[in-house]
Short mmCIF file of C-alpha atoms in Angstrom, two decimals:
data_model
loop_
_atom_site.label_atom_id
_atom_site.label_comp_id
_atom_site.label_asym_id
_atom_site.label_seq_id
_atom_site.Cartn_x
_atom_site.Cartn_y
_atom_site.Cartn_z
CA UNK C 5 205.42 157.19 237.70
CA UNK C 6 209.42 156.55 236.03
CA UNK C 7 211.93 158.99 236.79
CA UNK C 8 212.57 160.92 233.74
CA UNK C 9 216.08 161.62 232.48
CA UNK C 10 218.50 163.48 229.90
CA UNK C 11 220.89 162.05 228.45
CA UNK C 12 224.93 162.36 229.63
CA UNK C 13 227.99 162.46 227.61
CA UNK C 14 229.08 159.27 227.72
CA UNK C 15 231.46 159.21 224.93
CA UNK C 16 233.69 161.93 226.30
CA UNK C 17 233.92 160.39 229.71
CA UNK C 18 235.63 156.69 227.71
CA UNK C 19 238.35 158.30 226.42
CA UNK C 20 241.26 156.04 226.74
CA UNK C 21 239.82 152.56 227.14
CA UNK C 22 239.19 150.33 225.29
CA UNK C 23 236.08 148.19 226.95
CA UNK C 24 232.85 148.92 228.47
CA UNK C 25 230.15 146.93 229.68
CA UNK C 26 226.59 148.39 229.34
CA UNK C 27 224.44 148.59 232.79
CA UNK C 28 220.83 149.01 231.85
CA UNK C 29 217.43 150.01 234.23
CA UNK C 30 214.99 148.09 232.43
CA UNK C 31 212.19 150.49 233.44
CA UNK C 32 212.36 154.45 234.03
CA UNK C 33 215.21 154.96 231.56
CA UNK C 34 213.24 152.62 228.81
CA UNK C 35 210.36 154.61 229.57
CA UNK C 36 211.94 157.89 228.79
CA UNK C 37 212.98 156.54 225.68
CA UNK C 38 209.60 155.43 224.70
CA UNK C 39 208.10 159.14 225.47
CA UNK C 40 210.87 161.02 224.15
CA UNK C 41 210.38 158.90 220.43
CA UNK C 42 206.80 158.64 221.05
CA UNK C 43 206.68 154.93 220.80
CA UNK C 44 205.34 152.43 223.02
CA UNK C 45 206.86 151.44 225.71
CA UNK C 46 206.26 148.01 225.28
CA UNK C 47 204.95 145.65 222.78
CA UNK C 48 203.01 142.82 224.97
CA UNK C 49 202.77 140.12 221.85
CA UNK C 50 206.43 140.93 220.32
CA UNK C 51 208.65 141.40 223.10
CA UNK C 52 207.36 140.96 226.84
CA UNK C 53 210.65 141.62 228.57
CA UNK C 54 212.10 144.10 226.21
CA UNK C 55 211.23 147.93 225.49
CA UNK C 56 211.96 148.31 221.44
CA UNK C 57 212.83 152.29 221.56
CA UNK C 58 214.93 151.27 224.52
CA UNK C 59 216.77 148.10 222.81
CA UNK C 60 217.13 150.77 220.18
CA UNK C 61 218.73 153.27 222.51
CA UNK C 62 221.22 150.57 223.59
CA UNK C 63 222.56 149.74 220.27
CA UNK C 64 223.00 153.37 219.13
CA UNK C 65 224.91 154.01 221.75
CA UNK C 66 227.00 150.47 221.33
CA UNK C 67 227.72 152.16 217.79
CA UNK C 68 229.05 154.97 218.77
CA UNK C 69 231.42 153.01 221.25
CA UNK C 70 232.31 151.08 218.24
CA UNK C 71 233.41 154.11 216.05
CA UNK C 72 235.33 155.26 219.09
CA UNK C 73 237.26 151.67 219.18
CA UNK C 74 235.78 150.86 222.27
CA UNK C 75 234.09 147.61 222.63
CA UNK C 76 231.00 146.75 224.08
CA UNK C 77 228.15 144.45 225.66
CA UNK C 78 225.41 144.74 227.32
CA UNK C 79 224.57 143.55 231.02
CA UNK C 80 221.12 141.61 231.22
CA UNK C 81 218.82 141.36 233.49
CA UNK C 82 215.34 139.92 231.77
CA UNK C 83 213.38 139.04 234.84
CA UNK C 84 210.69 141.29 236.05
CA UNK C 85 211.38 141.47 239.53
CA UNK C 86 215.55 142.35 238.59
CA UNK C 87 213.76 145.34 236.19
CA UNK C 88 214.83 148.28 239.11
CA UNK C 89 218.22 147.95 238.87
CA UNK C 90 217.96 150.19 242.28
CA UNK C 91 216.61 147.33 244.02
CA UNK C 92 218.72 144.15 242.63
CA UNK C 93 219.39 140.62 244.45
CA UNK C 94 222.61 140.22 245.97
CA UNK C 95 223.07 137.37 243.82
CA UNK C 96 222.50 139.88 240.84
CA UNK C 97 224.77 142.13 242.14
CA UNK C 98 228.02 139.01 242.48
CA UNK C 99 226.81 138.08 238.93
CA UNK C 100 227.52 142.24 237.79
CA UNK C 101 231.10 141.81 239.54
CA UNK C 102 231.59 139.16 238.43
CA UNK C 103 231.25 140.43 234.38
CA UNK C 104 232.36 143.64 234.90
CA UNK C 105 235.99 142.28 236.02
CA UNK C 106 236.46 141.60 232.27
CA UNK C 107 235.93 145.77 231.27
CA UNK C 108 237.80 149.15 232.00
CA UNK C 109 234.39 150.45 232.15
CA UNK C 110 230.57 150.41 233.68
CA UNK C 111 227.71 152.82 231.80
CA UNK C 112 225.03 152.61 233.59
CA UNK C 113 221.80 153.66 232.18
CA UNK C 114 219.90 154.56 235.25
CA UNK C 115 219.30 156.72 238.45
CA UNK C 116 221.70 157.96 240.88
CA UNK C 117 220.36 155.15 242.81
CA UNK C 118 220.93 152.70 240.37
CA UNK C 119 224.60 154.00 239.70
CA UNK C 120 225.18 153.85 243.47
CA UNK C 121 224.01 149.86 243.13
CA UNK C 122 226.27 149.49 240.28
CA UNK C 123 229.28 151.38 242.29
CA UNK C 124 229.34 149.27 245.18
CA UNK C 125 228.96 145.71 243.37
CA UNK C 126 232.01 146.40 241.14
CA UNK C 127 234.14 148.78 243.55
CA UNK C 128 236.62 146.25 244.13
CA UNK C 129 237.06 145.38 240.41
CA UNK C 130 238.86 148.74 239.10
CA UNK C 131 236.03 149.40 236.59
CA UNK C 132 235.69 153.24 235.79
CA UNK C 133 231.58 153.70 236.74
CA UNK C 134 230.41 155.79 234.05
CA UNK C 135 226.76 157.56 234.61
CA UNK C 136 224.92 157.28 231.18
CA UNK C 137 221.53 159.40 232.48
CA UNK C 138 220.80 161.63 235.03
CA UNK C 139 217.47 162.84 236.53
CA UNK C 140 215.39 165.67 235.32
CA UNK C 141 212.17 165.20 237.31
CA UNK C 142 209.39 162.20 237.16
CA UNK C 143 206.88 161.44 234.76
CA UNK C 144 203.29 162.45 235.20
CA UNK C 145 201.24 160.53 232.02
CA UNK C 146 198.50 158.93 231.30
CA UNK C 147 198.99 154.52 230.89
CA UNK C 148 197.44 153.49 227.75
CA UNK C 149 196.74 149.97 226.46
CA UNK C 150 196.24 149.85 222.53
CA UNK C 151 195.67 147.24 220.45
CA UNK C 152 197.47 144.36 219.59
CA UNK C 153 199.26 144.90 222.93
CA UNK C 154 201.39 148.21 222.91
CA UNK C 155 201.71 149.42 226.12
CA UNK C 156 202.31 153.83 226.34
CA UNK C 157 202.86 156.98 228.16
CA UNK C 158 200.40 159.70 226.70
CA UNK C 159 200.05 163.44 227.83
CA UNK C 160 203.01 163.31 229.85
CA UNK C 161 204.04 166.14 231.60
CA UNK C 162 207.88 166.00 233.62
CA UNK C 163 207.77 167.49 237.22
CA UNK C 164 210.17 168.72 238.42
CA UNK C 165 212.22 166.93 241.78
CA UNK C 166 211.36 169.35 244.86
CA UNK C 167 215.38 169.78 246.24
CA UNK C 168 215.65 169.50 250.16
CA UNK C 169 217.38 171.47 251.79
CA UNK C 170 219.44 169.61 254.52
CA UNK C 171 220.70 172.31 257.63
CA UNK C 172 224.17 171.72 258.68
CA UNK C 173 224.46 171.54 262.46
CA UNK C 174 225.16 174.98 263.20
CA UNK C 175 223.65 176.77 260.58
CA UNK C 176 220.47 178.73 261.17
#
């Protein structure tokens, strides 16, 4: 099932600049969305690619980088396999860099995984990498298919991420 997430301050943390280019995960962070609004997570026969409580998210947030002067767009990805931002092309990756060169600022909507793929494809650029989300635990639901195509997470329950506990050499 998605990683689940809450949300970050990402308001505080742009202070001072003016730019920011939007770095979404097309799937666990739009399906967190779509639970926490209780909404489907996708509408099969009005938007394939796109997850409408997530496209919501985005633009809420764009308004509130507007109000704070700082301006804003949003880095696509539309096709299925480019969905886990985690596990992007190289190609996708030179085509980030590429756009974020133009912003003081990357807010990436994602896991620490996806902000670590985001980190090293615009490290050379000078962008300021921004975490948007970070992870609370995975999602345990139920898929549902309802007519005329909505796609949902019912009865979903968040469990919690076991932590590991990693022994230093020379600790007992």
């Amino acid at each position: 099932m998605p990683i689940h997430f809450n949300d970050l301050d990402v308001i505080s943390e742009i202070s001072g600049l003016s730019s920011a280019l939007i770095v979404p995960c097309n799937m666990c962070p739009a399906a967190t969305v779509a639970v926490r609004e209780k909404k489907p997570f996708m509408q099969l026969f009005r938007s394939l690619l796109k997850s409408a409580p997530f496209e919501e998210y985005i633009r809420t947030l764009q308004s509130q980088l507007q109000i704070k002067r700082v301006n804003s767009k949003v880095f696509r990805s539309n096709l299925y396999h480019q969905w886990f931002l985690c596990m992007w092309t190289s190609g996708q990756r030179k085509k980030l860099k590429k756009h974020a060169k133009q912003y003081d600022a990357v807010i990436v909507l994602g896991c620490d995984s996806a902000t670590e793929t985001v980190r090293d494809s615009v490290e050379s650029t000078g962008c300021k990498v921004i975490e948007g989300m970070e992870v609370a635990g995975i999602m345990n639901a139920i898929l549902r298919f309802h007519l005329p195509g909505n796609v949902s997470f019912e009865d979903c329950k968040i469990v919690p991420i076991s932590q590991q506990k990693v022994m230093m050499k020379g600790e007992n």
